[in-house]
Amino acid sequence: MSLNEKIYDITIIGGGPVGMFAAFYAGMRNAQTKIIDSLPVLGGQVSLLYPEKTIYDVGGYAGVTGKELIHQLTAQMQHFDQTLCLEEEVLGIEKLDDQLFQIETTKGAHFSKTIILTTGQGSFQPRKLTLDSAEQYEKTNLHYIVKNLEQYRNKSVVICGGGDTAVDWALTLEPIAKKVTLIHRRERFRAHEGSLEMIKSSSVEILTPFVPHRLIGEENLTSVEFKKSRGEDTIELDLDYFIVNYGFVSSIGPIKDWNLQLEKTDIIVDSRMETSIKGIYAAGDSTTFDGKIKLIATGFGEAPTAVNHAIHSIYPKEHAQPIQSTKLSFED
């Protein structure tokens, strides 16, 4: 039997943090587990978009960078022998019988007794500036994604945005850059209150309410003219790097064609994290239910719920409530 013909207990579609933790936890339940992801590396948006950003809302860490979080999740997964199928996009899912799914991908077919969807917000692209010459400067010093902190060392950095990403990057870059300026089009920011308290007591200069009005420079962007959101007043700021954090546009891709019950682009799940199709579960930012909160921390809680109920659906004599992890041990 070839690798793809093997029938797995659980196939996890999506290799971000929640999918990685789900794979680890499935190993705790002794489930034959596979991860399929379209990206070339595990970690999803965390690996690609903010590997150097400090994350504060994960239990057990006073602060952890995205890169370190993925490193720890990878080490955690390595307690078990999961199958990884990277750079492979899932095109469709077909239910063959009560306990068998066929998963069609860009590289062939996979077979699984249950499926857990941890696809996050799907594929994503940053919301970009629409100003003249913006595309030209994207090749030099206009950035939407921070990949290497060292390039900002001792530089003047201007950041635009009012959410957690913009505020967190300002805090992360403050001790590295020569100067950090944070600009938002409104007086009030949308970031967590704790982060806002931290930035108020930092050296980051905050300017509100302003929006980018004109980009200035030849090959490199040398300054940006900002205009009051309401009014004609303008200011011009010299800079070495301009970081724009206006969020991302996401697409769930083929999921919308899989006959799952959706609320807009979110997958509706019940208290067991089961979708409208029996045997398909979901966890993390791709899901919705009454009172849903979208955080990595909550996704880490939803993953074991999905795994335990998936195991119980395959093996009804197995309890959905597992033994505590403190009763287990791993070999070094």
Short mmCIF file of C-alpha atoms in Angstrom, two decimals:
data_model
loop_
_atom_site.label_atom_id
_atom_site.label_comp_id
_atom_site.label_asym_id
_atom_site.label_seq_id
_atom_site.Cartn_x
_atom_site.Cartn_y
_atom_site.Cartn_z
CA MET A 1 0.00 0.00 0.00
CA SER A 2 1.45 3.40 -0.98
CA LEU A 3 1.63 6.31 1.44
CA ASN A 4 -1.40 8.01 -0.08
CA GLU A 5 -3.46 4.80 -0.08
CA LYS A 6 -2.99 4.30 3.65
CA ILE A 7 -6.12 5.13 5.63
CA TYR A 8 -5.37 7.53 8.48
CA ASP A 9 -7.45 8.03 11.60
CA ILE A 10 -7.24 11.81 11.35
CA THR A 11 -6.15 14.04 8.49
CA ILE A 12 -5.59 17.67 9.47
CA ILE A 13 -5.98 20.18 6.66
CA GLY A 14 -3.97 23.27 7.59
CA GLY A 15 -0.49 23.39 9.08
CA GLY A 16 -0.66 26.57 11.16
CA PRO A 17 -0.24 26.63 14.96
CA VAL A 18 -3.67 25.12 15.67
CA GLY A 19 -3.16 22.36 13.10
CA MET A 20 0.28 21.59 14.55
CA PHE A 21 -1.09 21.37 18.08
CA ALA A 22 -3.97 19.21 16.85
CA ALA A 23 -1.44 16.83 15.26
CA PHE A 24 0.53 16.62 18.51
CA TYR A 25 -2.60 15.99 20.53
CA ALA A 26 -3.79 13.34 18.07
CA GLY A 27 -0.47 11.60 18.75
CA MET A 28 -1.30 11.72 22.46
CA ARG A 29 -4.42 9.72 21.60
CA ASN A 30 -2.34 7.26 19.53
CA ALA A 31 -4.10 8.27 16.31
CA GLN A 32 -2.54 7.73 12.88
CA THR A 33 -2.30 11.36 11.77
CA LYS A 34 -1.46 13.31 8.63
CA ILE A 35 -1.16 17.07 7.98
CA ILE A 36 -1.79 18.53 4.53
CA ASP A 37 -0.86 22.16 3.84
CA SER A 38 -0.40 24.24 0.69
CA LEU A 39 2.62 26.14 2.07
CA PRO A 40 6.21 24.86 1.90
CA VAL A 41 6.66 25.17 5.68
CA LEU A 42 4.59 24.57 8.79
CA GLY A 43 3.36 27.55 10.77
CA GLY A 44 0.87 29.20 8.40
CA GLN A 45 0.53 32.97 8.72
CA VAL A 46 2.72 33.03 11.82
CA SER A 47 5.70 31.68 9.85
CA LEU A 48 5.14 33.82 6.78
CA LEU A 49 3.80 37.10 8.13
CA TYR A 50 5.22 37.72 11.58
CA PRO A 51 8.01 35.29 12.51
CA GLU A 52 9.84 38.00 14.46
CA LYS A 53 6.83 39.58 16.16
CA THR A 54 6.33 38.93 19.86
CA ILE A 55 3.06 37.18 20.74
CA TYR A 56 1.75 37.82 24.25
CA ASP A 57 -1.54 35.91 24.45
CA VAL A 58 -0.30 32.29 24.45
CA GLY A 59 -0.51 30.51 27.80
CA GLY A 60 2.80 29.74 29.49
CA TYR A 61 4.78 32.46 27.70
CA ALA A 62 5.42 35.97 29.00
CA GLY A 63 6.15 36.69 25.33
CA VAL A 64 7.22 34.50 22.43
CA THR A 65 8.13 35.33 18.85
CA GLY A 66 6.20 33.67 16.05
CA LYS A 67 9.36 31.84 14.98
CA GLU A 68 9.99 30.46 18.48
CA LEU A 69 6.35 29.43 18.89
CA ILE A 70 6.49 27.40 15.66
CA HIS A 71 9.84 25.93 16.76
CA GLN A 72 8.29 24.77 20.03
CA LEU A 73 5.20 23.37 18.30
CA THR A 74 7.46 21.49 15.88
CA ALA A 75 9.45 20.00 18.76
CA GLN A 76 6.19 19.04 20.46
CA MET A 77 4.94 17.26 17.32
CA GLN A 78 8.18 15.30 17.04
CA HIS A 79 7.18 13.16 20.02
CA PHE A 80 5.10 11.28 17.45
CA ASP A 81 5.49 10.11 13.85
CA GLN A 82 2.98 12.17 11.90
CA THR A 83 2.95 12.29 8.12
CA LEU A 84 3.49 15.75 6.59
CA CYS A 85 2.31 16.63 3.08
CA LEU A 86 3.48 20.17 2.33
CA GLU A 87 3.07 22.26 -0.84
CA GLU A 88 -0.13 20.34 -1.52
CA GLU A 89 -3.44 22.15 -1.93
CA VAL A 90 -6.69 20.38 -1.07
CA LEU A 91 -9.15 20.66 -3.95
CA GLY A 92 -12.09 18.62 -2.70
CA ILE A 93 -13.40 16.13 -0.14
CA GLU A 94 -15.68 13.17 -0.88
CA LYS A 95 -17.34 11.02 1.76
CA LEU A 96 -17.09 7.41 0.57
CA ASP A 97 -18.90 5.81 3.53
CA ASP A 98 -19.63 6.48 7.22
CA GLN A 99 -15.96 6.24 8.17
CA LEU A 100 -13.98 6.98 5.04
CA PHE A 101 -13.19 10.22 3.25
CA GLN A 102 -11.24 10.73 0.05
CA ILE A 103 -9.28 13.99 -0.04
CA GLU A 104 -8.30 15.20 -3.51
CA THR A 105 -5.24 17.43 -3.69
CA THR A 106 -2.97 18.87 -6.34
CA LYS A 107 -0.76 15.79 -5.86
CA GLY A 108 -3.34 13.00 -5.74
CA ALA A 109 -5.78 11.34 -3.33
CA HIS A 110 -5.56 10.75 0.44
CA PHE A 111 -7.85 8.60 2.59
CA SER A 112 -8.92 9.25 6.17
CA LYS A 113 -11.53 8.11 8.69
CA THR A 114 -12.01 11.67 9.98
CA ILE A 115 -10.86 15.16 9.01
CA ILE A 116 -10.03 18.22 11.08
CA LEU A 117 -9.99 21.58 9.27
CA THR A 118 -7.55 24.11 10.73
CA THR A 119 -7.32 26.36 7.70
CA GLY A 120 -7.42 29.69 9.56
CA GLN A 121 -8.57 32.54 7.36
CA GLY A 122 -7.56 30.70 4.19
CA SER A 123 -5.23 32.24 1.63
CA PHE A 124 -4.38 35.86 2.30
CA GLN A 125 -2.89 39.00 0.79
CA PRO A 126 -2.04 42.26 2.57
CA ARG A 127 -4.25 45.30 2.02
CA LYS A 128 -1.97 47.61 0.08
CA LEU A 129 -1.64 51.35 -0.33
CA THR A 130 -3.42 52.74 -3.37
CA LEU A 131 -1.22 55.84 -3.66
CA ASP A 132 0.77 56.60 -6.80
CA SER A 133 4.19 54.88 -6.92
CA ALA A 134 3.34 52.54 -4.02
CA GLU A 135 4.09 49.47 -6.11
CA GLN A 136 7.49 50.88 -7.05
CA TYR A 137 8.55 51.32 -3.41
CA GLU A 138 7.33 47.82 -2.46
CA LYS A 139 10.55 46.60 -4.09
CA THR A 140 12.68 48.69 -1.71
CA ASN A 141 11.54 50.08 1.63
CA LEU A 142 7.72 50.01 1.66
CA HIS A 143 6.82 46.84 3.56
CA TYR A 144 3.55 45.10 4.40
CA ILE A 145 5.20 42.14 6.13
CA VAL A 146 8.16 42.23 8.53
CA LYS A 147 10.47 39.29 7.88
CA ASN A 148 13.86 40.35 9.21
CA LEU A 149 14.17 42.58 12.26
CA GLU A 150 17.85 43.32 11.70
CA GLN A 151 17.22 45.39 8.57
CA TYR A 152 15.50 47.98 10.77
CA ARG A 153 18.30 48.29 13.29
CA ASN A 154 19.22 51.94 13.95
CA LYS A 155 16.79 53.10 11.24
CA SER A 156 13.85 55.51 11.31
CA VAL A 157 10.69 53.45 10.90
CA VAL A 158 7.16 54.75 10.34
CA ILE A 159 4.28 52.32 10.86
CA CYS A 160 0.70 52.85 9.68
CA GLY A 161 -2.22 50.98 11.24
CA GLY A 162 -4.48 50.88 14.25
CA GLY A 163 -4.80 47.19 15.10
CA ASP A 164 -2.79 44.71 17.13
CA THR A 165 -0.33 44.01 14.30
CA ALA A 166 0.71 47.65 13.93
CA VAL A 167 0.96 48.23 17.68
CA ASP A 168 2.85 44.98 18.29
CA TRP A 169 5.35 45.77 15.54
CA ALA A 170 5.91 49.23 16.98
CA LEU A 171 6.66 47.68 20.38
CA THR A 172 8.90 45.00 18.88
CA LEU A 173 10.90 47.50 16.81
CA GLU A 174 11.24 50.16 19.52
CA PRO A 175 14.45 48.73 21.06
CA ILE A 176 15.93 47.98 17.62
CA ALA A 177 15.18 51.00 15.45
CA LYS A 178 16.61 54.49 15.96
CA LYS A 179 13.07 55.90 15.99
CA VAL A 180 9.58 54.41 15.60
CA THR A 181 6.52 56.48 14.69
CA LEU A 182 3.04 54.96 14.76
CA ILE A 183 0.31 56.64 12.72
CA HIS A 184 -3.40 55.84 12.67
CA ARG A 185 -6.29 57.40 10.77
CA ARG A 186 -8.46 57.50 13.91
CA GLU A 187 -7.89 58.85 17.41
CA ARG A 188 -8.63 55.43 18.95
CA PHE A 189 -6.67 52.27 18.26
CA ARG A 190 -8.24 48.81 17.95
CA ALA A 191 -5.41 46.94 19.66
CA HIS A 192 -5.58 45.17 23.03
CA GLU A 193 -5.72 47.50 26.00
CA GLY A 194 -2.56 46.04 27.54
CA SER A 195 -0.56 46.69 24.37
CA LEU A 196 -1.85 50.26 24.22
CA GLU A 197 -0.74 50.88 27.81
CA MET A 198 2.72 49.56 26.93
CA ILE A 199 3.06 51.77 23.87
CA LYS A 200 1.94 54.88 25.75
CA SER A 201 4.85 54.41 28.15
CA SER A 202 7.33 53.62 25.37
CA SER A 203 9.43 55.95 23.21
CA VAL A 204 7.20 55.33 20.16
CA GLU A 205 5.82 58.58 18.78
CA ILE A 206 2.07 58.37 18.11
CA LEU A 207 0.37 60.61 15.54
CA THR A 208 -3.40 60.63 15.00
CA PRO A 209 -5.60 61.07 13.05
CA PHE A 210 -3.52 61.03 9.85
CA VAL A 211 -3.53 59.08 6.58
CA PRO A 212 -0.76 58.68 3.97
CA HIS A 213 -1.26 61.32 1.28
CA ARG A 214 1.89 61.35 -0.87
CA LEU A 215 4.96 59.12 -1.24
CA ILE A 216 8.25 60.96 -1.86
CA GLY A 217 11.51 59.58 -3.21
CA GLU A 218 13.24 58.30 -6.33
CA GLU A 219 14.40 54.68 -6.16
CA ASN A 220 13.82 54.52 -2.39
CA LEU A 221 11.06 56.09 -0.37
CA THR A 222 12.67 58.95 1.58
CA SER A 223 9.61 60.56 3.19
CA VAL A 224 5.83 60.38 3.36
CA GLU A 225 3.39 63.25 3.49
CA PHE A 226 0.44 62.59 5.81
CA LYS A 227 -2.84 64.46 5.80
CA LYS A 228 -5.31 64.94 8.63
CA SER A 229 -8.21 62.51 8.28
CA ARG A 230 -10.55 65.46 8.52
CA GLY A 231 -9.06 68.71 7.33
CA GLU A 232 -6.24 69.97 5.15
CA ASP A 233 -3.32 69.98 7.60
CA THR A 234 -0.33 67.91 6.46
CA ILE A 235 2.97 66.74 7.93
CA GLU A 236 5.97 65.22 6.19
CA LEU A 237 8.06 62.55 7.90
CA ASP A 238 11.53 61.47 6.81
CA LEU A 239 12.08 57.73 7.11
CA ASP A 240 14.24 54.76 6.22
CA TYR A 241 11.37 52.22 6.18
CA PHE A 242 7.61 52.54 5.87
CA ILE A 243 5.55 49.62 7.23
CA VAL A 244 1.85 49.50 6.42
CA ASN A 245 -0.37 47.20 8.52
CA TYR A 246 -3.88 47.58 7.13
CA GLY A 247 -4.77 43.93 7.60
CA PHE A 248 -5.23 41.20 5.04
CA VAL A 249 -7.78 40.12 2.46
CA SER A 250 -8.46 36.40 2.84
CA SER A 251 -10.19 33.78 0.72
CA ILE A 252 -11.38 30.35 1.84
CA GLY A 253 -10.87 29.01 -1.68
CA PRO A 254 -12.49 25.62 -2.47
CA ILE A 255 -13.90 25.18 1.06
CA LYS A 256 -17.01 27.04 -0.08
CA ASP A 257 -17.72 24.15 -2.48
CA TRP A 258 -17.44 21.33 0.08
CA ASN A 259 -21.11 21.46 1.18
CA LEU A 260 -20.20 22.56 4.71
CA GLN A 261 -22.59 24.86 6.52
CA LEU A 262 -20.99 28.29 6.56
CA GLU A 263 -21.65 31.68 8.15
CA LYS A 264 -20.16 34.04 5.61
CA THR A 265 -16.68 32.49 5.25
CA ASP A 266 -16.58 30.73 8.65
CA ILE A 267 -17.30 27.03 9.17
CA ILE A 268 -20.16 26.44 11.61
CA VAL A 269 -19.34 23.86 14.30
CA ASP A 270 -21.12 22.45 17.34
CA SER A 271 -19.80 22.00 20.89
CA ARG A 272 -17.76 18.98 19.75
CA MET A 273 -16.17 21.10 17.00
CA GLU A 274 -17.97 18.92 14.44
CA THR A 275 -19.15 20.54 11.21
CA SER A 276 -22.43 19.93 9.40
CA ILE A 277 -20.82 16.84 7.82
CA LYS A 278 -20.41 13.96 10.26
CA GLY A 279 -16.77 13.01 10.64
CA ILE A 280 -15.41 16.43 9.61
CA TYR A 281 -14.32 18.64 12.48
CA ALA A 282 -12.77 22.11 12.55
CA ALA A 283 -10.82 24.30 14.98
CA GLY A 284 -9.24 27.72 15.12
CA ASP A 285 -9.96 30.86 13.14
CA SER A 286 -11.79 28.99 10.37
CA THR A 287 -14.70 28.19 12.70
CA THR A 288 -17.64 29.96 14.23
CA PHE A 289 -20.16 29.27 16.98
CA ASP A 290 -22.13 31.39 19.41
CA GLY A 291 -19.63 33.43 21.44
CA LYS A 292 -16.61 32.49 19.31
CA ILE A 293 -13.36 34.37 20.09
CA LYS A 294 -10.63 34.20 17.45
CA LEU A 295 -7.23 33.86 19.12
CA ILE A 296 -4.40 31.34 18.83
CA ALA A 297 -5.01 30.56 22.51
CA THR A 298 -8.64 29.56 21.94
CA GLY A 299 -7.67 27.53 18.88
CA PHE A 300 -5.27 25.56 21.07
CA GLY A 301 -8.24 24.69 23.28
CA GLU A 302 -10.52 23.76 20.37
CA ALA A 303 -7.98 21.39 18.79
CA PRO A 304 -8.07 18.75 21.59
CA THR A 305 -11.86 18.95 21.63
CA ALA A 306 -11.97 18.14 17.91
CA VAL A 307 -9.37 15.38 18.25
CA ASN A 308 -11.05 13.67 21.20
CA HIS A 309 -14.46 13.62 19.54
CA ALA A 310 -12.94 12.43 16.26
CA ILE A 311 -11.30 9.52 18.12
CA HIS A 312 -14.58 8.70 19.87
CA SER A 313 -16.45 8.68 16.53
CA ILE A 314 -13.94 6.17 15.11
CA TYR A 315 -13.67 4.04 18.23
CA PRO A 316 -16.93 4.43 20.22
CA LYS A 317 -15.51 2.42 23.13
CA GLU A 318 -12.81 5.06 23.59
CA HIS A 319 -13.83 7.86 25.92
CA ALA A 320 -14.06 11.37 24.50
CA GLN A 321 -12.59 12.57 27.82
CA PRO A 322 -8.94 11.42 27.85
CA ILE A 323 -6.61 10.80 30.75
CA GLN A 324 -4.56 13.77 31.90
CA SER A 325 -1.26 14.38 30.12
CA THR A 326 0.53 14.34 33.51
CA LYS A 327 -0.05 10.58 33.56
CA LEU A 328 1.94 10.16 30.34
CA SER A 329 5.67 10.29 29.74
CA PHE A 330 7.83 10.76 26.67
CA GLU A 331 11.21 9.29 25.93
CA ASP A 332 13.98 11.89 25.70
#
